[in-house]
Coordinates of C-alpha atoms in Angstrom, one line a residue:
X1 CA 0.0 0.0 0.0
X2 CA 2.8 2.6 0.6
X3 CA 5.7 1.2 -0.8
X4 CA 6.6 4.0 -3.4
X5 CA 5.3 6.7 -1.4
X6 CA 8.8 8.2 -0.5
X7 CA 10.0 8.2 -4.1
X8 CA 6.8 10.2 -4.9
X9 CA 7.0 12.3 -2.2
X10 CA 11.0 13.3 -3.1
X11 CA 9.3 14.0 -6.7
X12 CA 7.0 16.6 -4.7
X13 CA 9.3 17.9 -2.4
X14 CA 11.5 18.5 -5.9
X15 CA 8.8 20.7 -6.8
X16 CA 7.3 17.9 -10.0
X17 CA 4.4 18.9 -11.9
X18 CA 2.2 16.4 -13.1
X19 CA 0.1 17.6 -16.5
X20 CA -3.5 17.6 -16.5
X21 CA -5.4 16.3 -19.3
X22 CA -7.1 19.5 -21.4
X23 CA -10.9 18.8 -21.2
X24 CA -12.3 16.8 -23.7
X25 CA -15.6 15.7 -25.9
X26 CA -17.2 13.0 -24.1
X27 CA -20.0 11.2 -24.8
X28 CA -21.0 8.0 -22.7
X29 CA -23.9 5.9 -20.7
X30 CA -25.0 8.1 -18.0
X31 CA -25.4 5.2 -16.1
X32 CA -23.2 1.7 -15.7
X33 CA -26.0 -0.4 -16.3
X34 CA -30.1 0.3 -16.3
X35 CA -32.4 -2.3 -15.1
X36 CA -36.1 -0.4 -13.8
X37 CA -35.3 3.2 -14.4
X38 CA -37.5 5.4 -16.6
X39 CA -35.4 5.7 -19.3
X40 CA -31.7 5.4 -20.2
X41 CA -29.8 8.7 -21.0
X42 CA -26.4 9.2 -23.4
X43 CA -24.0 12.0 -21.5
X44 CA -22.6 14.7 -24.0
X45 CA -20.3 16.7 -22.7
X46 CA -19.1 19.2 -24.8
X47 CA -16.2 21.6 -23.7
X48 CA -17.3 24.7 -25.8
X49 CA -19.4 25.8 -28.5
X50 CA -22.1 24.2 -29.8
X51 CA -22.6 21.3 -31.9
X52 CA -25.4 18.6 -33.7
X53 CA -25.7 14.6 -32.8
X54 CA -27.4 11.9 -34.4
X55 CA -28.2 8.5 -33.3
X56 CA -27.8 5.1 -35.6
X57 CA -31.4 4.8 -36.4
X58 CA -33.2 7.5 -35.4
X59 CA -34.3 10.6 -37.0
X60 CA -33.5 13.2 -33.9
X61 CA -31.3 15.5 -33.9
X62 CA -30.0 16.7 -30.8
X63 CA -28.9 20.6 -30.4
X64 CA -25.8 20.5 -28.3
X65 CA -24.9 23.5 -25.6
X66 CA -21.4 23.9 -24.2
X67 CA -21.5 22.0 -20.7
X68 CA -23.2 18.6 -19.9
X69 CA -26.1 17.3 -22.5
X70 CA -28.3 14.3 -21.6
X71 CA -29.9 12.5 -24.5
X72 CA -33.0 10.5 -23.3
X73 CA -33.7 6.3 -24.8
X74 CA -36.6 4.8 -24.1
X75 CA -35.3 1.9 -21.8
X76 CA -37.8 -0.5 -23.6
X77 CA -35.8 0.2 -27.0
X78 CA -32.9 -1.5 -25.5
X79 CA -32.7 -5.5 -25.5
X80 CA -31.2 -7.4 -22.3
X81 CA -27.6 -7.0 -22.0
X82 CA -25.2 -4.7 -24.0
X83 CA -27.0 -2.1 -26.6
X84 CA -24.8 -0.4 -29.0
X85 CA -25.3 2.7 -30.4
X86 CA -23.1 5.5 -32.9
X87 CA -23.1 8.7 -31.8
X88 CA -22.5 11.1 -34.7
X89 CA -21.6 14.8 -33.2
X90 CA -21.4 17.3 -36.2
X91 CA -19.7 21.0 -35.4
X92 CA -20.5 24.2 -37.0
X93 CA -17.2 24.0 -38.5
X94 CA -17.6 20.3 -40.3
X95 CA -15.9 18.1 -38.0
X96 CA -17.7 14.9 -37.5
X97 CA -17.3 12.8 -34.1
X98 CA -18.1 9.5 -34.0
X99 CA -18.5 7.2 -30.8
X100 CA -19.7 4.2 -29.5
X101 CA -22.0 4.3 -27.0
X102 CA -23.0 0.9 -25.0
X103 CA -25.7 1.1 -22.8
X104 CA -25.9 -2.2 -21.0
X105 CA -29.6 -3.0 -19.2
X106 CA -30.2 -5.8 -16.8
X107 CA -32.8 -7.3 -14.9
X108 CA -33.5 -5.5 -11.8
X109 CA -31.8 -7.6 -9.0
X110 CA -31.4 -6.8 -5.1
X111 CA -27.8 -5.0 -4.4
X112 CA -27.4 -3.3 -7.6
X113 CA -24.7 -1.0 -6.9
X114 CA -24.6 2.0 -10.4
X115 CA -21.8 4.0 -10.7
X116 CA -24.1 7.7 -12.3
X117 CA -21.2 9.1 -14.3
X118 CA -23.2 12.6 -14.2
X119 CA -22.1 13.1 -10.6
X120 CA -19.7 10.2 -9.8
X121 CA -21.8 9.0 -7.6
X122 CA -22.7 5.5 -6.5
X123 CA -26.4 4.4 -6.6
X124 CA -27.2 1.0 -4.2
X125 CA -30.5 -0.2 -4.8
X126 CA -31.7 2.7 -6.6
X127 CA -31.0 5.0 -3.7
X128 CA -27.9 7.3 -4.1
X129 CA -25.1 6.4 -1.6
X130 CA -21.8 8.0 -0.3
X131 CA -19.1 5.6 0.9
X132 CA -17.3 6.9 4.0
X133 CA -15.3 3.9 5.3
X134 CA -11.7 2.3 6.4
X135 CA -9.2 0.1 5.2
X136 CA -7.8 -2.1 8.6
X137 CA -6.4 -5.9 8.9
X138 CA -8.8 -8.7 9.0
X139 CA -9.4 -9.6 12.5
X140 CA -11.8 -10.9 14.6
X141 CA -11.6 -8.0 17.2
X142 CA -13.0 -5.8 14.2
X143 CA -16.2 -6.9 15.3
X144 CA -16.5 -5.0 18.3
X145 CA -15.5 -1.8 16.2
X146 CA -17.8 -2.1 13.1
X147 CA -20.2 -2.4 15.5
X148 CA -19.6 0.7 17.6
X149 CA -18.7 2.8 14.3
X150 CA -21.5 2.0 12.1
X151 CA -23.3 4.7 14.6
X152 CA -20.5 7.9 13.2
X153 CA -20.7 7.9 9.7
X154 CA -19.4 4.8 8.7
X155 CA -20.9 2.8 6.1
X156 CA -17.8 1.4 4.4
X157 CA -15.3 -1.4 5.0
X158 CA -12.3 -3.0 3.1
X159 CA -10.3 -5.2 5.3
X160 CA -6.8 -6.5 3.6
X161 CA -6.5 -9.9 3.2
X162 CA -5.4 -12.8 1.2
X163 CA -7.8 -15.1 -0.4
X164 CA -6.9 -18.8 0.9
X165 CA -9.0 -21.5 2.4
X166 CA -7.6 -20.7 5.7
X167 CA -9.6 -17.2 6.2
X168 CA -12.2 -18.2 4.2
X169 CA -14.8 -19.2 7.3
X170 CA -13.5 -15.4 8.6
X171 CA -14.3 -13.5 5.3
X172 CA -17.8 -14.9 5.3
X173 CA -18.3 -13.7 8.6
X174 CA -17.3 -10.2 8.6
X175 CA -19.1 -10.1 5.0
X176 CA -22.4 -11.3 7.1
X177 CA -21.7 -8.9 10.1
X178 CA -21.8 -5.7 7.5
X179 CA -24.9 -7.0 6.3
X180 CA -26.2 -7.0 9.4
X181 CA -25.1 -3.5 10.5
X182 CA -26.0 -2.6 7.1
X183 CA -22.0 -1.7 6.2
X184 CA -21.0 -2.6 2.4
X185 CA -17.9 -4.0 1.6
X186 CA -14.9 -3.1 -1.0
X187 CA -13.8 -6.4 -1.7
X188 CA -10.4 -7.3 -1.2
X189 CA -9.4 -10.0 -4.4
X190 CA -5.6 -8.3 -4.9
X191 CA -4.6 -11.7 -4.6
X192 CA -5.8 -13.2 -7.1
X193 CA -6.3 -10.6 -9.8
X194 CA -3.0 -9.6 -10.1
X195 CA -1.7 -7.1 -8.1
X196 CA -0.5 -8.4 -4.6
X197 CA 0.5 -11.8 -3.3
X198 CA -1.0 -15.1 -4.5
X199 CA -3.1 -16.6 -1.9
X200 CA -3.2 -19.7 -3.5
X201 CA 0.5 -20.4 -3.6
X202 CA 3.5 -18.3 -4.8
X203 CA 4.2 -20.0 -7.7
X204 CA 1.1 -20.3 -9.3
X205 CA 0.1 -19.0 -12.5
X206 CA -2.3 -16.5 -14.1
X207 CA -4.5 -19.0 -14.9
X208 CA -4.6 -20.6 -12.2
X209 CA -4.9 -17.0 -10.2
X210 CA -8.2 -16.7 -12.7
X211 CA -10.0 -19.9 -11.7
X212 CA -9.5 -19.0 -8.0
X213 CA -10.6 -15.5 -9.0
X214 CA -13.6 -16.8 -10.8
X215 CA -14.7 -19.6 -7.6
X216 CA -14.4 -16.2 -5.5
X217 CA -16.5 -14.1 -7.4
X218 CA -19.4 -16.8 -7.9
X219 CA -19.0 -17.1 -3.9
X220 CA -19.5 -13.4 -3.0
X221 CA -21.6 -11.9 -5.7
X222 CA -25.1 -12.4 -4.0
X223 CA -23.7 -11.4 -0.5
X224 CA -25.8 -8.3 0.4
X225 CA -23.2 -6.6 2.2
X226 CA -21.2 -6.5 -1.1
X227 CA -20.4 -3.0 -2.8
X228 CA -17.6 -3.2 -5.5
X229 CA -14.3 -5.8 -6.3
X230 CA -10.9 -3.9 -5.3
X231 CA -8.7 -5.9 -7.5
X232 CA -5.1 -3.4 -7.4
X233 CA -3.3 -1.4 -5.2
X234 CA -0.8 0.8 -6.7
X235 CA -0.4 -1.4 -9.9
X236 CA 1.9 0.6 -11.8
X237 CA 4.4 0.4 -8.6
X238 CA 4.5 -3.3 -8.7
X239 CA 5.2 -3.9 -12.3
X240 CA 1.3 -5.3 -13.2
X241 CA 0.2 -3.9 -16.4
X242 CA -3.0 -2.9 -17.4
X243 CA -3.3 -6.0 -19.8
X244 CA -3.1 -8.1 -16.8
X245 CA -5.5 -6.4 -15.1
X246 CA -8.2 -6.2 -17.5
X247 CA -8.7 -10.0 -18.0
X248 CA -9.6 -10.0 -14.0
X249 CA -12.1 -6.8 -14.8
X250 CA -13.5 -8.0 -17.5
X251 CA -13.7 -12.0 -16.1
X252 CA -15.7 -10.0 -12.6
X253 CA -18.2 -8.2 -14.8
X254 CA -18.9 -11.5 -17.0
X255 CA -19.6 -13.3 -13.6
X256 CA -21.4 -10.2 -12.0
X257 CA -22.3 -7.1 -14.2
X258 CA -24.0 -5.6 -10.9
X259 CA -20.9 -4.7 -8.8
X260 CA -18.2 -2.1 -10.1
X261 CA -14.5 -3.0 -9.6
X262 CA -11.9 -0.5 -7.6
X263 CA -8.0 0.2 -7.9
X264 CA -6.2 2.0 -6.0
X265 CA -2.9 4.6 -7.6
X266 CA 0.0 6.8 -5.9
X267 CA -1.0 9.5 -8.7
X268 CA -2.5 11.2 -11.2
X269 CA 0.3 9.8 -13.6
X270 CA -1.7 6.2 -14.1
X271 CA -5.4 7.2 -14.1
X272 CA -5.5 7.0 -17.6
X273 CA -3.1 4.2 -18.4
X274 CA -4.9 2.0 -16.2
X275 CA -8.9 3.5 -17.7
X276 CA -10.1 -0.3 -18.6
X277 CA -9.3 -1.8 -15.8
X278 CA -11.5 0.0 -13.3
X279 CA -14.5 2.1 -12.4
X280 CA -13.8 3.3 -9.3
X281 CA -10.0 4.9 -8.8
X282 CA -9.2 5.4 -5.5
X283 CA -5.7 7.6 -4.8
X284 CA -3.5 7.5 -1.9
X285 CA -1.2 10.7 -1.4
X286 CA -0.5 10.1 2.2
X287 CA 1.2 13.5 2.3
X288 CA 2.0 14.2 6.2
X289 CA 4.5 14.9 7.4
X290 CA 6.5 14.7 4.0
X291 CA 4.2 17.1 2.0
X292 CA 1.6 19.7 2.7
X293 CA -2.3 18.9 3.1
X294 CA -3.1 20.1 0.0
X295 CA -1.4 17.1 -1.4
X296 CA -4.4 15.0 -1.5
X297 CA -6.7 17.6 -3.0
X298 CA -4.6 18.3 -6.2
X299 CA -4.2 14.5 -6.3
X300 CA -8.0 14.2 -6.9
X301 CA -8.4 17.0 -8.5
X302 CA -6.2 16.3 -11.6
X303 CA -8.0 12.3 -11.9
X304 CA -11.3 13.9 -11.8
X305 CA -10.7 16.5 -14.6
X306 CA -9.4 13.4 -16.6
X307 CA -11.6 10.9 -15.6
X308 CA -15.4 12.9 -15.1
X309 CA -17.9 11.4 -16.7
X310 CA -16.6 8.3 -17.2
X311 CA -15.3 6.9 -13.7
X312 CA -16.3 7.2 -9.7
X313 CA -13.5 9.1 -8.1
X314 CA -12.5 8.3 -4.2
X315 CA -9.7 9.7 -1.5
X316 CA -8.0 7.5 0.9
X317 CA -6.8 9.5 3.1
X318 CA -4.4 9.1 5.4
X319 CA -5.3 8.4 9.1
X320 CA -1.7 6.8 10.5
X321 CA 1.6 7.5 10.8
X322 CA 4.5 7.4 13.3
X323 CA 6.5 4.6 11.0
X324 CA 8.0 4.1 8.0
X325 CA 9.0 7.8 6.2
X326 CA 5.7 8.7 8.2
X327 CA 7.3 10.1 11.3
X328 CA 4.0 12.0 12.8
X329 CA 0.3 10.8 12.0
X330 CA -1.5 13.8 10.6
X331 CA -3.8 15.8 13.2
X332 CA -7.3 15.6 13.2
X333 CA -7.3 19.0 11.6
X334 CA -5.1 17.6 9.2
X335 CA -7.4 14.6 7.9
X336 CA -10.3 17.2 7.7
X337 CA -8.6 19.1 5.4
X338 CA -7.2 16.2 3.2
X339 CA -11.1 14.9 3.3
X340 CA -13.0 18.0 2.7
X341 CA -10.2 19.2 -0.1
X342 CA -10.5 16.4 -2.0
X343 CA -14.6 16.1 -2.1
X344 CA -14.4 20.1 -3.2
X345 CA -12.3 18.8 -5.9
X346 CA -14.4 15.6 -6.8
X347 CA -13.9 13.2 -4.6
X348 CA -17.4 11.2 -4.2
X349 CA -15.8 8.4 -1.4
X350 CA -13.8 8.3 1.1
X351 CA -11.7 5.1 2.1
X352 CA -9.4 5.8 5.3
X353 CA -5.9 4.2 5.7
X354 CA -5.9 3.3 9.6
X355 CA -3.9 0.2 10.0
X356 CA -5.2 -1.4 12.7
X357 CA -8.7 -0.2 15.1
X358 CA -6.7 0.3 18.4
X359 CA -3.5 2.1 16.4
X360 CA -2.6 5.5 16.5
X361 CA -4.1 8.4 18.7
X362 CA -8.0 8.2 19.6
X363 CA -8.3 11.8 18.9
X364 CA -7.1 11.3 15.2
X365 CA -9.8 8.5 14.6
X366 CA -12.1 10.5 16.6
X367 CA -11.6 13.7 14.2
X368 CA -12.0 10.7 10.9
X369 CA -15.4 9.5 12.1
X370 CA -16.7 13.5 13.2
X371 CA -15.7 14.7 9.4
X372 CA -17.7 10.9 8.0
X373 CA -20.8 12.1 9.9
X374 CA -21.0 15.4 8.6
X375 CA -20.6 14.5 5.2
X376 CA -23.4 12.0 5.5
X377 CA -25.2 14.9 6.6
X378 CA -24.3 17.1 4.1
X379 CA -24.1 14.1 1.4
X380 CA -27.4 15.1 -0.5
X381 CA -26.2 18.1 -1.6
X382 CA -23.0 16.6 -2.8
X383 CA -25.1 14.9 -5.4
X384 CA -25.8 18.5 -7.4
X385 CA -24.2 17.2 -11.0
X386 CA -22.4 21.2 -11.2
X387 CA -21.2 22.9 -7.9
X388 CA -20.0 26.2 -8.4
X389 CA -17.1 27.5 -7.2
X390 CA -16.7 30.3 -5.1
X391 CA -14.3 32.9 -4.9
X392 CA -12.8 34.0 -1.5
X393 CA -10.3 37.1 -1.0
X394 CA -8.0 34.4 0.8
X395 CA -6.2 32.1 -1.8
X396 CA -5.5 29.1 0.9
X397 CA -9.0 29.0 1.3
X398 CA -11.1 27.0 -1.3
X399 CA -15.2 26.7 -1.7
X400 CA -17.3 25.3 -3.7
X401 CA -21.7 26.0 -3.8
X402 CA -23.9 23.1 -4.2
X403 CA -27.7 23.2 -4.9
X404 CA -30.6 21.0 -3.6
X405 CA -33.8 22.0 -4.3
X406 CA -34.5 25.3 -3.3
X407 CA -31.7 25.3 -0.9
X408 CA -27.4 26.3 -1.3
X409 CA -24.8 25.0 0.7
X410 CA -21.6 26.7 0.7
X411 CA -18.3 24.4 1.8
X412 CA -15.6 26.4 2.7
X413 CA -12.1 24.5 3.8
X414 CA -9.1 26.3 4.9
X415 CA -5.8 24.7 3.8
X416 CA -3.3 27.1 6.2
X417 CA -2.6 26.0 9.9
X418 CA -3.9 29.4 11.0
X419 CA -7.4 30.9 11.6
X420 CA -8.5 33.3 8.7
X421 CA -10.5 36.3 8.2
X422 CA -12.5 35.6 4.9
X423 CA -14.8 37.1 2.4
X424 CA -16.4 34.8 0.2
X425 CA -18.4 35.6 -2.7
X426 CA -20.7 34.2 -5.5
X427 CA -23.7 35.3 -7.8
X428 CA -25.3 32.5 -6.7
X429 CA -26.0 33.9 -3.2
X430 CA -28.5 36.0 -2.5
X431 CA -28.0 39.8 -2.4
X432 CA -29.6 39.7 1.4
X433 CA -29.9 37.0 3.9
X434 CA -28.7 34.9 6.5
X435 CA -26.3 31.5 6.1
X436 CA -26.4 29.1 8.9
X437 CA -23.2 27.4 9.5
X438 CA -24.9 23.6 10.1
X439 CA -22.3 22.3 12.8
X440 CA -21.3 25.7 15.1
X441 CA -24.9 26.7 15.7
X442 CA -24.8 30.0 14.6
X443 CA -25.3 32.3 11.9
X444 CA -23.5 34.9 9.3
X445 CA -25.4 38.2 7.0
X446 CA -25.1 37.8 3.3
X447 CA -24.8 41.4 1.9
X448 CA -24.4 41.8 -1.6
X449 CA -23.8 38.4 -2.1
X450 CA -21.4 37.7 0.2
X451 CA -19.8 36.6 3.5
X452 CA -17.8 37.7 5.9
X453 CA -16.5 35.0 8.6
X454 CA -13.9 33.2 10.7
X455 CA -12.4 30.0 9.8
X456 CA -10.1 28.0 11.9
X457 CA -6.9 26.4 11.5
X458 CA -7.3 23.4 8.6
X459 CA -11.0 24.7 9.5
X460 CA -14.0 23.8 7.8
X461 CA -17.1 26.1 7.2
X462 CA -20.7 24.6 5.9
X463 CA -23.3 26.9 5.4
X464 CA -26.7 26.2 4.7
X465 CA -28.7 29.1 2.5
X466 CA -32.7 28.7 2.3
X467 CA -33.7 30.8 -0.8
X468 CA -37.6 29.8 0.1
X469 CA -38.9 30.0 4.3
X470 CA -39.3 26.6 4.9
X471 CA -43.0 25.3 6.3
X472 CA -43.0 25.5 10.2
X473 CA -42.9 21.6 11.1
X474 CA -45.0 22.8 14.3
X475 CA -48.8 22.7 13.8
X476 CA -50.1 26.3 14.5
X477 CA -51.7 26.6 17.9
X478 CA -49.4 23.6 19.5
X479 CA -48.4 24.7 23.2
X480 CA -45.5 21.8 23.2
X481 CA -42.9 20.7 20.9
X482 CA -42.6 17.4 19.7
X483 CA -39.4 15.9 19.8
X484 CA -39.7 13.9 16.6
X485 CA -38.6 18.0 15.3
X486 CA -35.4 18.2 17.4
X487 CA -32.4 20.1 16.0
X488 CA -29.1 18.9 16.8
X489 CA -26.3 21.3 16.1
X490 CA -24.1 18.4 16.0
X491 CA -23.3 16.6 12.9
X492 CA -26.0 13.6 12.7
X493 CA -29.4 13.8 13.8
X494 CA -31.2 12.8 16.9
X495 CA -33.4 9.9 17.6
X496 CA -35.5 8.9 20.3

């Protein structure tokens, strides 16, 4: 997992610049598969300009804006399995485009897990579904701890492990305690697809590493607690090419077509090498104490301008240290900024490095499960297709404005150790009004569309905007309150 991390943080420290794709013309599936939606949709995103499309067999012709275009099917015009379609994209200038476009329906099944390339978000049974979660060793006192954590935020787990007959009794039974607690699971099959140990015996061969791969698959596939195959960690680094890779994507979606596949890189450098062999990318900076905070965030945010629209993108963050070239763990403070960064810069998971449950400083995992329940708070709004970004008169401070419904909310995340006197500003916000900041319980003016605040050191700031009064949720003439209503100014909400 962290094996090339000092060569790529001398890189860093060297001051290395890593080139970001330009944007491109893309046209795909909106979805990874459809199976009882309303109808399927083609995404056409077009960088600038304007431009025509045409469909193979059909008579429409689609006008085409600069930004994201979404071209409707009828889902009962596509046949079970794999539907292909040309895409024809004419410019005013002449150019012709040409793609192909496979949009793959399947019958509806329990546990569908869709990958909505729109907003690189995951969908698990039709409901949309942010993964905040933790690698750790496969143990049996992890018990005790999914079950304590599955109350803070966490809804993910990916425990490391071999695949041999002699854990196999102990995968099944983690796999059926997140079912229980109603955790999914990243699915650890490194072993045999290619990219870490053997678990069947060193000397054994791709084929062989297949048929284990396939008997594995076949075993887990209709386990509920299942979310997605995590076949690679840091490929590139161990010499595994993308060729070998892709025959264990490609045999996992022939066995299950209902389950994306994850691999984990040490940079932006592979995201597009490695394109077929994955559809969720997961990056690892692990930046402290070697590298700033902001490490992680640029990370992300050069994958995602590659890979929107086609892939899911997640952080791991960092939550250990004090070995290694990791001679500190990062602060609390630290991970938050790493976290909230990255999901400003596209980031739609989250997938903790911790080691072990009882390693490291409680107040580190502490700070890792306070920023997972706030963004399941928040994580409804973090499915708006198009933030906007937000400028602020402080350049270590970035923001981002999301939209649900009638209402805004503004994330603000300071990358400086230091508290900050800020102005941030967007013609998105209203010219008058008041922003509530969701976890500090208390409120700031907007004045010609803007905000003046205090942010803490690595601080976050989340404010809500309501553009409509909301309806009272107390009947008129009630003399008591009913607690059902309770506001917590805590991330999470009350029950009782």
């Amino acid at each position: 997992m962290k094996s090339l991390h000092l060569l790529f943080t001398l890189l860093m420290c060297l001051g290395g610049t890593i080139g970001v794709h330009a944007r491109e013309l893309k046209a795909v599936s909106r979805m990874s598969y459809y199976t009882d939606e309303n109808q399927a949709e083609i995404l056409v995103y077009l960088p600038d300009g304007e431009a025509r499309a045409t469909l193979d067999g059909s008579e429409t012709r689609y006008e085409l804006r600069q930004g994201v275009n979404l071209l409707p099917l009828a889902l009962d015009g596509l046949a079970m399995g794999p539907n292909l379609r040309q895409l024809t994209i004419e410019h005013p200038d002449g150019r012709r485009e040409q793609f192909g476009i496979e949009l793959l329906r399947l019958e509806p099944k329990r546990n569908e897990v869709k990958i909505d390339r729109l907003t690189g978000t995951l969908r698990v049974d039709g409901w949309q579904w942010l993964p905040v979660g933790f690698y750790s060793s496969l143990d049996g006192e992890n018990f005790g701890f999914l079950r304590s954590e599955v109350t803070q935020g966490i809804n993910l787990y990916s425990p490391y492990h071999n695949i041999t007959d002699e854990n196999r009794e102990a995968r099944m039974a983690y796999l059926d305690l997140c079912a229980r607690l109603d955790i999914k699971v990243n699915y650890n099959v490194c072993s045999l697809a290619g990219s870490q140990g053997v678990g069947i015996g060193n000397n054994a061969s791709q084929e062989e590493k297949l048929a284990a791969l396939r008997e594995e698959v076949l075993r887990v596939k209709d386990h509920p607690a299942l979310l997605s195959y995590y076949i690679a960690d840091e490929p590139d680094g161990q010499g595994v090419s993308p060729e070998t890779l892709k025959r264990s994507y490609d045999l996992i979606h022939e066995l299950d077509p209902y389950h994306p596949v994850s691999v984990v890189i040490i940079s932006s450098l592979p995201a597009r090498r490695y394109a077929d062999t994955y559809d969720i990318l997961m990056a690892d900076p692990y930046p402290i104490p070697n590298g700033p905070v902001t490490e992680a965030s640029r990370m992300i945010r050069e994958i995602h301008e590659q890979m929107r629209f086609e892939k899911a993108v997640w952080l791991v963050p960092q939550v250990f240290g004090g070995g290694e070239i990791w001679t500190r763990e990062p602060s609390a403070r630290e991970v938050r900024a790493m976290v909230y960064g990255s999901i400003l810069a596209g980031a739609r998971g989250i997938q903790g490095f911790h080691r072990m449950p009882d390693s490291g400083s409680p107040l580190l995992w502490n700070g890792f499960k306070e920023v997972a329940v706030e963004l399941q708070r928040i994580a409804p709004y973090l499915y708006d297709p198009a933030p906007q970004p937000v400028a602020c008169d402080r350049p270590e401070v970035e923001a981002k404005l999301f939209r649900r419904g009638d209402n805004l909310l503004l994330v603000a995340q300071n990358n400086a150790n230091e508290p900050l006197a800020i102005t941030l500003s967007s013609e998105e916000l209203p010219d008058a009004g008041e922003a509530w900041l969701l976890f500090e319980n208390r409120r700031k003016t907007i004045e010609q569309g803007r905000i003046t605040d205090m942010v803490g050191p690595f601080g976050t700031a989340v404010y809500r905007i309501e553009t409509k009064a909301p309806a009272s949720a107390v009947a008129a003439g009630n003399l008591l309150v009913n607690p059902s209503f309770e506001e917590s100014v805590e991330a999470g909400q009350t029950t009782g």
